[in-house]
PDB file of C-alpha atoms in Angstrom:
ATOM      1  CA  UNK A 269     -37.269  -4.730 -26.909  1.00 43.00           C
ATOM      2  CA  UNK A 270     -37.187  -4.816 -23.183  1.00 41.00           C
ATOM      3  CA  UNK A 271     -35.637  -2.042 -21.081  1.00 42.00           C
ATOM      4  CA  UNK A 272     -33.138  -3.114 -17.983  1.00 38.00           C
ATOM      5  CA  UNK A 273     -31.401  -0.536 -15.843  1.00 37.00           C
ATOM      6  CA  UNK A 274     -27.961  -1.490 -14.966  1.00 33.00           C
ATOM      7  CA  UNK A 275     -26.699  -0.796 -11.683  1.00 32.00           C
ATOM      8  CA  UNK A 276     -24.074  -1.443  -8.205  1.00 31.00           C
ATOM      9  CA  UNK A 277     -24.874  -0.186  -4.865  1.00 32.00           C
ATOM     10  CA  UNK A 278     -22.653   0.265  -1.733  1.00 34.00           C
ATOM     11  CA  UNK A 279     -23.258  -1.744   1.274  1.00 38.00           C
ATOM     12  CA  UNK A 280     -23.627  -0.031   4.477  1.00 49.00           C
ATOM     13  CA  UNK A 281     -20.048   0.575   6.657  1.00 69.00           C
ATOM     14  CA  UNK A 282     -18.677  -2.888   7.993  1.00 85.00           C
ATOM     15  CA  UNK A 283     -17.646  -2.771  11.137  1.00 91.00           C
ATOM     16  CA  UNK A 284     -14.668  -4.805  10.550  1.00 95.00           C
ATOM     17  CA  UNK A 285     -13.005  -1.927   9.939  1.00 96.00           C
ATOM     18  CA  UNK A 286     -12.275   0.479  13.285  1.00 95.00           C
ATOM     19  CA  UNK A 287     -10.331   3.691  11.848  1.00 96.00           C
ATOM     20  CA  UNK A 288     -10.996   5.582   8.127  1.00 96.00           C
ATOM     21  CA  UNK A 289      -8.241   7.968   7.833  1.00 96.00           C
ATOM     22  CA  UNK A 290      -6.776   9.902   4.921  1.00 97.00           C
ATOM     23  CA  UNK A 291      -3.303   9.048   3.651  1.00 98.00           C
ATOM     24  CA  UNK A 292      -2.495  11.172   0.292  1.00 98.00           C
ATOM     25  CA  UNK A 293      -3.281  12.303  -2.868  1.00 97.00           C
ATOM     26  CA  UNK A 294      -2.577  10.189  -5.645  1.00 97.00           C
ATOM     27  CA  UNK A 295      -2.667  10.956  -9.402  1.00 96.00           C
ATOM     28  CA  UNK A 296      -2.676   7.474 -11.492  1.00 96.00           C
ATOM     29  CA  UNK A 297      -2.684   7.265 -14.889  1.00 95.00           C
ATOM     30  CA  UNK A 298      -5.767   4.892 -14.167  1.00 91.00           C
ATOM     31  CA  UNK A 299      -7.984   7.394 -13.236  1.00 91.00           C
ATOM     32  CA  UNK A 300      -6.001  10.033 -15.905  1.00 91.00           C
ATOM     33  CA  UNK A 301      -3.589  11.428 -13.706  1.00 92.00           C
ATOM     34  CA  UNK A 302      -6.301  13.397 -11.973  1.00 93.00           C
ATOM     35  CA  UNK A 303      -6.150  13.970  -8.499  1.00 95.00           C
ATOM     36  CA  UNK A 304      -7.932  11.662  -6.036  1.00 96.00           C
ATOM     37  CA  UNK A 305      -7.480  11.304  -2.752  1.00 97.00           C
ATOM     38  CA  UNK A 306      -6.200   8.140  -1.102  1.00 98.00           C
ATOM     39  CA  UNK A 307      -7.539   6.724   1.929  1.00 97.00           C
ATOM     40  CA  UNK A 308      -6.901   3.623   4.013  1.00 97.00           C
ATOM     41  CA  UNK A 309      -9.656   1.619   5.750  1.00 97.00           C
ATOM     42  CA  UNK A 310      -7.845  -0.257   9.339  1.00 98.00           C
ATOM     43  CA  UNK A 311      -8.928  -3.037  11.221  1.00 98.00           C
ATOM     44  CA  UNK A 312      -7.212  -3.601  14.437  1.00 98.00           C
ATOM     45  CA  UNK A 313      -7.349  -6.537  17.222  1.00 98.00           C
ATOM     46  CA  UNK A 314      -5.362  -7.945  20.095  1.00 98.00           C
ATOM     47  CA  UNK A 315      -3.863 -11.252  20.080  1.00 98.00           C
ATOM     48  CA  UNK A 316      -1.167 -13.950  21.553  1.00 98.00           C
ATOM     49  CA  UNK A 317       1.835 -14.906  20.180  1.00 98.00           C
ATOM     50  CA  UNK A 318       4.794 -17.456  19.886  1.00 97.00           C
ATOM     51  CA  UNK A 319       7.549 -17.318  17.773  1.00 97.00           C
ATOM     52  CA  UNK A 320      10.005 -20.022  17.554  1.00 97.00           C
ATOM     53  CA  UNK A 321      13.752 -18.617  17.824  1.00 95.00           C
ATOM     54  CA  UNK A 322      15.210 -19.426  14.314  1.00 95.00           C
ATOM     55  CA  UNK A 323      12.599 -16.412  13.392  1.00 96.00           C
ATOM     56  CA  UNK A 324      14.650 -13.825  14.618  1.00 96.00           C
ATOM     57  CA  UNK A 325      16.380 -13.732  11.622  1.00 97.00           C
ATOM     58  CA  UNK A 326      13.166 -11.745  10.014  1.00 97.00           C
ATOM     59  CA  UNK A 327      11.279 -10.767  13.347  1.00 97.00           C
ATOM     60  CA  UNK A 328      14.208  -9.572  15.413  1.00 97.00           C
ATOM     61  CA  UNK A 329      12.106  -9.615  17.911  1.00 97.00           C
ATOM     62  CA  UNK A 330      13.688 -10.020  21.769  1.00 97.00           C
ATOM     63  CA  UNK A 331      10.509 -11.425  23.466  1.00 98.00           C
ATOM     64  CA  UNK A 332       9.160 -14.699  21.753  1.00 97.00           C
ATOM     65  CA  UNK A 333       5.681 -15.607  23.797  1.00 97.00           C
ATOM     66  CA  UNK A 334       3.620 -12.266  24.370  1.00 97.00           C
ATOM     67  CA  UNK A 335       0.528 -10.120  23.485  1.00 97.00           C
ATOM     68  CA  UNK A 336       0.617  -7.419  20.649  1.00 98.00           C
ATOM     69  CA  UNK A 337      -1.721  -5.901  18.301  1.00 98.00           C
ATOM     70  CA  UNK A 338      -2.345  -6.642  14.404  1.00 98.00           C
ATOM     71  CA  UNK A 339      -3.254  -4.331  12.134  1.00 98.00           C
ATOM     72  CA  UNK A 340      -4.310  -4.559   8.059  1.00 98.00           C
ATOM     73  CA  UNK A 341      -4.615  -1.495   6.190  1.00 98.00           C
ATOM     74  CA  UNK A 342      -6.736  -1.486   3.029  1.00 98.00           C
ATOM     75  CA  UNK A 343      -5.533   1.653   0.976  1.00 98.00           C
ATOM     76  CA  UNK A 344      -8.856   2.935  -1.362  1.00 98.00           C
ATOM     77  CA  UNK A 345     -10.194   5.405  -3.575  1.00 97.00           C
ATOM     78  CA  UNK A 346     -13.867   6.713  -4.119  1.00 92.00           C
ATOM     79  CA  UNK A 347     -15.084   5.749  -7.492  1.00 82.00           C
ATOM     80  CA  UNK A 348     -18.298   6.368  -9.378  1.00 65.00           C
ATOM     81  CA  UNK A 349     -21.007   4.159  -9.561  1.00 59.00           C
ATOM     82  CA  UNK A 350     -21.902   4.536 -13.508  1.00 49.00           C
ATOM     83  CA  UNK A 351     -25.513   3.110 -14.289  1.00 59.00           C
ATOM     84  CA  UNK A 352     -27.246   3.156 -18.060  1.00 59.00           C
ATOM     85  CA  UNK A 353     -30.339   1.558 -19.966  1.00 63.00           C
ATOM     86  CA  UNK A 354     -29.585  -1.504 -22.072  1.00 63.00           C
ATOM     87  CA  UNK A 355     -32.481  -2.699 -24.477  1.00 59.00           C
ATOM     88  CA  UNK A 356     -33.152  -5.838 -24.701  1.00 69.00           C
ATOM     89  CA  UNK A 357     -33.334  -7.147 -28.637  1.00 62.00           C
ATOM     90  CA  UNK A 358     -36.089  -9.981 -28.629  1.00 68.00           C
ATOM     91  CA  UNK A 359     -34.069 -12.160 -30.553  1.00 70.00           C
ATOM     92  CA  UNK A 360     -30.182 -11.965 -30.610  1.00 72.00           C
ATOM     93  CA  UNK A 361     -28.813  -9.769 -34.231  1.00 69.00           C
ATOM     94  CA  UNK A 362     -26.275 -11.636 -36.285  1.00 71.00           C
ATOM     95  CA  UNK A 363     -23.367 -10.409 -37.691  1.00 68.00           C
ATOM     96  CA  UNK A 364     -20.893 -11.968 -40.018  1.00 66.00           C
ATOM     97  CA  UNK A 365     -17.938 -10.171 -38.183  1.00 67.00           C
ATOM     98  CA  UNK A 366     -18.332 -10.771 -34.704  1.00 71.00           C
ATOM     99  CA  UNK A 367     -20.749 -12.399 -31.486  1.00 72.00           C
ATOM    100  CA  UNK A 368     -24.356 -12.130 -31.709  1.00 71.00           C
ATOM    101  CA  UNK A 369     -25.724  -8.768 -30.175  1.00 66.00           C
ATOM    102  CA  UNK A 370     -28.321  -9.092 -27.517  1.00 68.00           C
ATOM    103  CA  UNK A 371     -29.305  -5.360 -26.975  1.00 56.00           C
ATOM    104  CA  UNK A 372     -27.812  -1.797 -27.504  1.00 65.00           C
ATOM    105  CA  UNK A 373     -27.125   0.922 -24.853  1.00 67.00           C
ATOM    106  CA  UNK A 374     -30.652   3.476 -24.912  1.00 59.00           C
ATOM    107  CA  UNK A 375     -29.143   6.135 -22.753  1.00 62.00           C
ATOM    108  CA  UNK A 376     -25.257   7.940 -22.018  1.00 61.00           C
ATOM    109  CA  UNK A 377     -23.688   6.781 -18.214  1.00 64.00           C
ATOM    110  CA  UNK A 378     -25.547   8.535 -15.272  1.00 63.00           C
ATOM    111  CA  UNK A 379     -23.746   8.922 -12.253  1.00 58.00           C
ATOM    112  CA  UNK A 380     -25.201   7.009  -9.095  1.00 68.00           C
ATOM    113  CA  UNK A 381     -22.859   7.743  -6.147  1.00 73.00           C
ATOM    114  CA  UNK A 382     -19.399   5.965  -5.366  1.00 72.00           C
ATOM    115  CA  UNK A 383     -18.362   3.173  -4.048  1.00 88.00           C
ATOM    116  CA  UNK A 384     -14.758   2.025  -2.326  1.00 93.00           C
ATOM    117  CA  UNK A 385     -11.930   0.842  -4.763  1.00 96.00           C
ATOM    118  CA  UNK A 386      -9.056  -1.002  -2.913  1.00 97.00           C
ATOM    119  CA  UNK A 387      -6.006  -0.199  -4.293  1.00 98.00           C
ATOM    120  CA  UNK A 388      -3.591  -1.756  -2.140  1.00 98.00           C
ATOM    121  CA  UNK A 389      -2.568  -3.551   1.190  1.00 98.00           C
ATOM    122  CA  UNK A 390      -1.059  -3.449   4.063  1.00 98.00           C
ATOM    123  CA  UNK A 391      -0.302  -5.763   7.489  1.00 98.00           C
ATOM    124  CA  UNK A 392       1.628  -4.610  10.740  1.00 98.00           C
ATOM    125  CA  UNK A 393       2.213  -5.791  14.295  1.00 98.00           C
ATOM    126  CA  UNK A 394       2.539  -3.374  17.084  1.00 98.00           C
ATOM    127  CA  UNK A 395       4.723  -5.862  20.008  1.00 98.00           C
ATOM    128  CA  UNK A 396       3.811  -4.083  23.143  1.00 98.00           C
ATOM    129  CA  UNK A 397       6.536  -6.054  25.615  1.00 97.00           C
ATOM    130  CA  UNK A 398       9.237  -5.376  23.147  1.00 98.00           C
ATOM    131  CA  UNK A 399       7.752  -1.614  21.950  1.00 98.00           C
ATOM    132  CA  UNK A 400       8.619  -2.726  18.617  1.00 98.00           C
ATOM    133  CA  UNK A 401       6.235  -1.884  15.349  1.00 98.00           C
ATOM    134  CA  UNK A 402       6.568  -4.298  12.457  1.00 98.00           C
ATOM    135  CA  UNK A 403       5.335  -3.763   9.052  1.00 98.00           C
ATOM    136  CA  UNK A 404       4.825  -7.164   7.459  1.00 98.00           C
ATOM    137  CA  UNK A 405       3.742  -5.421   3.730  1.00 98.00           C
ATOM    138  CA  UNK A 406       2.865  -2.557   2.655  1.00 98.00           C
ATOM    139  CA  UNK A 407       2.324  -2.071  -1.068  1.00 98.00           C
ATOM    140  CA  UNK A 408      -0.170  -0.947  -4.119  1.00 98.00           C
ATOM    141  CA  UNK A 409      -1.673  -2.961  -6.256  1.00 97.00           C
ATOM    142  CA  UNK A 410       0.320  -3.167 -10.269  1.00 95.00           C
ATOM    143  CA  UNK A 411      -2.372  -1.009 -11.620  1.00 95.00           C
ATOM    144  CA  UNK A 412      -1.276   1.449  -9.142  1.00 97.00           C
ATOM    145  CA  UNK A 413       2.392   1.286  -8.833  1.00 96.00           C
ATOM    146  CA  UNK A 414       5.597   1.622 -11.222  1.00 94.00           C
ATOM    147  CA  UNK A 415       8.901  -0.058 -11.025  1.00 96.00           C
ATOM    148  CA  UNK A 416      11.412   0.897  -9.144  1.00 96.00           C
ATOM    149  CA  UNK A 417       9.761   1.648  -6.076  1.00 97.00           C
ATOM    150  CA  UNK A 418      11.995   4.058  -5.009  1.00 97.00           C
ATOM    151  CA  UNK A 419      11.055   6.361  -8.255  1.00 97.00           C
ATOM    152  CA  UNK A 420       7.036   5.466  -7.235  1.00 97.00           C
ATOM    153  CA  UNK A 421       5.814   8.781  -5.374  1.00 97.00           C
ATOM    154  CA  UNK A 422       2.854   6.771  -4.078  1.00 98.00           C
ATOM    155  CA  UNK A 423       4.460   3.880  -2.829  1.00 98.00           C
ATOM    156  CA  UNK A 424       6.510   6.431  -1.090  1.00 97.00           C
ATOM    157  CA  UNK A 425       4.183   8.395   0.386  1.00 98.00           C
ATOM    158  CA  UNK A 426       1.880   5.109   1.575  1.00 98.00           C
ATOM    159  CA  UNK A 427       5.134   3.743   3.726  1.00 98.00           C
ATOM    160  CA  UNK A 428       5.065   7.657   5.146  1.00 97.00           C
ATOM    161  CA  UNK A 429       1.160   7.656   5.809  1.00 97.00           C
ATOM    162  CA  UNK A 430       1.276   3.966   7.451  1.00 98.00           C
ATOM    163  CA  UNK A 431       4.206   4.698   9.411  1.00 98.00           C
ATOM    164  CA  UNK A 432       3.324   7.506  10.957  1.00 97.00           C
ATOM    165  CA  UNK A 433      -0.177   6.605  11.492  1.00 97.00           C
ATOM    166  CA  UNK A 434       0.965   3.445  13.386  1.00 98.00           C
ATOM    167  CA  UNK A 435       3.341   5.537  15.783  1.00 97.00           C
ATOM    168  CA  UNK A 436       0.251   7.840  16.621  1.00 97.00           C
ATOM    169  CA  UNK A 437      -1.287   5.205  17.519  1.00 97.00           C
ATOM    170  CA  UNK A 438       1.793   3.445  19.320  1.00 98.00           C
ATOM    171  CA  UNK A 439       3.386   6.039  21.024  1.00 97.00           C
ATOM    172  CA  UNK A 440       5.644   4.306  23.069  1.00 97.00           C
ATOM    173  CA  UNK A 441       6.909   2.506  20.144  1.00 98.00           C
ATOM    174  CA  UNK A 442      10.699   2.580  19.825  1.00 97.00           C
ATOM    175  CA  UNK A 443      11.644   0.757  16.774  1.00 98.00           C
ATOM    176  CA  UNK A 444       9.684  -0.211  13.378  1.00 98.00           C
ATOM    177  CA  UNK A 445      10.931  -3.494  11.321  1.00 98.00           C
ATOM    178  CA  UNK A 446      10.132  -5.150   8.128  1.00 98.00           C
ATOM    179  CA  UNK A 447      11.408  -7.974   6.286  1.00 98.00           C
ATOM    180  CA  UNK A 448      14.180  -6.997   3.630  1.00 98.00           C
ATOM    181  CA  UNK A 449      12.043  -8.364   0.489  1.00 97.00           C
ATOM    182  CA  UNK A 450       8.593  -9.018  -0.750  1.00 96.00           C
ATOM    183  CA  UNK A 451       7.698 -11.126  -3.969  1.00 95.00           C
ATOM    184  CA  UNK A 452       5.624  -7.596  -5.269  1.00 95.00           C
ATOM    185  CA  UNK A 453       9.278  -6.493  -6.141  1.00 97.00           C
ATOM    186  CA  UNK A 454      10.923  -7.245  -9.332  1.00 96.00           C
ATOM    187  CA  UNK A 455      14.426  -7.682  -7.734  1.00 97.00           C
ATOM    188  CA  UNK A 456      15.680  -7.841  -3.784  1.00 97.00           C
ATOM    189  CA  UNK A 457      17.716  -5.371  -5.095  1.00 97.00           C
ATOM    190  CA  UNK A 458      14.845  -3.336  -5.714  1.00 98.00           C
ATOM    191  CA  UNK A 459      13.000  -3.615  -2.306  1.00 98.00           C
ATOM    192  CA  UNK A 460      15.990  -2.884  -0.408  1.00 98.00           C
ATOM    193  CA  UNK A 461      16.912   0.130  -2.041  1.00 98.00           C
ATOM    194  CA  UNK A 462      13.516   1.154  -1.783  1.00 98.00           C
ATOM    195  CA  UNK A 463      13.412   0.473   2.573  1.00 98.00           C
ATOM    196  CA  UNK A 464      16.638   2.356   2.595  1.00 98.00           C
ATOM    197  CA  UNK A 465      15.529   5.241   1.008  1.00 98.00           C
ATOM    198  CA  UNK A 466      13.013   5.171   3.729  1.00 97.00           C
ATOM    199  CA  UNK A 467      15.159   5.268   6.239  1.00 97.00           C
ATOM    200  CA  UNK A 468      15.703   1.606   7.288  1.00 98.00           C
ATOM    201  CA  UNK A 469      18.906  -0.931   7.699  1.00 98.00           C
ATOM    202  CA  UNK A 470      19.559  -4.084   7.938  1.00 98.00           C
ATOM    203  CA  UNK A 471      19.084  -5.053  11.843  1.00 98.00           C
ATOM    204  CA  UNK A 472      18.872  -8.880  11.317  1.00 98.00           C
ATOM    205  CA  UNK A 473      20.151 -11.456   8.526  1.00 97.00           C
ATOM    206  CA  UNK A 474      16.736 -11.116   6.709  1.00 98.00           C
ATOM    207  CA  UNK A 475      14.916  -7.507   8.174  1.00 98.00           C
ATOM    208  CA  UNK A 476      15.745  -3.790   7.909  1.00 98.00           C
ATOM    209  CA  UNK A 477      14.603  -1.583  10.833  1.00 98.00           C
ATOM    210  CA  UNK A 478      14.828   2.516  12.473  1.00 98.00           C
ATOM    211  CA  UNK A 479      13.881   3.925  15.300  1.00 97.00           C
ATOM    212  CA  UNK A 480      10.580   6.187  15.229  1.00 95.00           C
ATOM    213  CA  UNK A 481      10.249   9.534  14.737  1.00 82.00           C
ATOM    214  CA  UNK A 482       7.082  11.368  15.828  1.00 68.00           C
ATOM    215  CA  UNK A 483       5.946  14.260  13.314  1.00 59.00           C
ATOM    216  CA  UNK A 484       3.637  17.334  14.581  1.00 45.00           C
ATOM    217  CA  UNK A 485       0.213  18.178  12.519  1.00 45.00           C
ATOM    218  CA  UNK A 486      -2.861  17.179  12.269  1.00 44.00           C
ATOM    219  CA  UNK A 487      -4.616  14.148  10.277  1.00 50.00           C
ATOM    220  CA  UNK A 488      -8.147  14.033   9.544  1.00 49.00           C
ATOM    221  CA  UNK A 489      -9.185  10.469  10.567  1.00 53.00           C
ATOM    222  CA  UNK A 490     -12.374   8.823  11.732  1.00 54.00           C
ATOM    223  CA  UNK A 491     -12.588   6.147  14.400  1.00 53.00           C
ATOM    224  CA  UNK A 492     -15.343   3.758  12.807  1.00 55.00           C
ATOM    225  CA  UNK A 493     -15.842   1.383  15.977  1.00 44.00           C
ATOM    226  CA  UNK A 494     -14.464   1.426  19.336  1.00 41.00           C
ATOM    227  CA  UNK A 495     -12.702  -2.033  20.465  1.00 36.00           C
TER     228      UNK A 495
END
């Protein structure tokens, strides 16, 4: 029997990503509802645009040709890196019952570090002619999320965390929008109720909107690479 040690590292920091910053603490019956804190890895970059008029129905957006700034959010949690000895049978053990065994486990789980576990996602644009902030999605993955959103503490608390980090970071921002559905919902129903318990309306046939509100406090958050 041959011995094999079972393993994942972690890659060194991409620089894709320009901010790290801390958004809440969850507690997910994935990881048994013990607490682990929630952070969101954020890639920004400038960029052109042109939208065609007939979009204003979703982007209610006054300027159509300018410059503003994307953003996608990656929402993550640390988890371990779990490594353990396998041996190696020389010749695969039959059994009447189920698949041919090709080794056993020698040795219990040994912890090797942690590695970054998206959870989520999330895509903005900050419009810096119009001063307008809109949040394209902004949601957790199944595993991590219960219908209706507007019962889901952490879906809650992400919109908070992304919303208020993005008018930090866009001060002069006057208005955030957001399209009234998204296909992660079960029902537009659903979704809407869930962006007005957040504070939005409808501003256009097909987006909800509010004007910003700027909270005092501090936020720990590293700036990974200046652009």
């Amino acid at each position: 029997m041959s011995k094999k040690t079972l393993s994942e590292s972690v890659g060194d920091q991409d620089p894709f990503w320009t901010h790290d910053t801390f958004l809440f603490q969850g507690n997910f019956p994935y990881f048994r509802n013990k607490p682990i804190p929630v952070r969101g890895k954020i890639h920004t970059s400038e960029e052109t645009y042109h939208l065609d008029s007939f979009e204003r129905d979703i982007r209610p957006i006054e300027t159509l040709k300018g410059s503003r700034t994307y953003i996608m959010m990656h929402p993550y949690v640390m988890e371990p890196i779990l490594t353990f000895t396998v041996g190696l049978y020389n010749k695969p053990k039959q059994y009447a019952d189920q698949e041919a065994a090709i080794g056993e486990t020698l040795s219990a789980p040994k912890r090797e570090g942690v590695r970054d576990m998206q959870i989520g996602s999330a895509q903005a644009w900050y419009y810096h002619q119009d001063k307008i902030i809109e949040i394209w999605e902004c949601f957790l993955d199944s595993r991590f999320s219960k219908h209706p959103f507007v019962h889901d503490p952490h879906m809650q608390k992400l919109w908070q965390q992304l919303e208020s980090w993005l008018v930090r970071q866009f001060p002069q921002a006057r208005r955030i929008i957001t399209p009234c559905n998204d296909p992660i919902a079960e029902t537009i129903e659903e979704y809407e109720e869930f962006l007005r318990s957040q504070g939005f309306e409808p501003v256009a046939k097909a987006a909800f909107g509010k004007k910003t509100t700027r909270k005092t406090g501090t936020q720990a958050e590293v700036k990974l690479y200046n652009v």
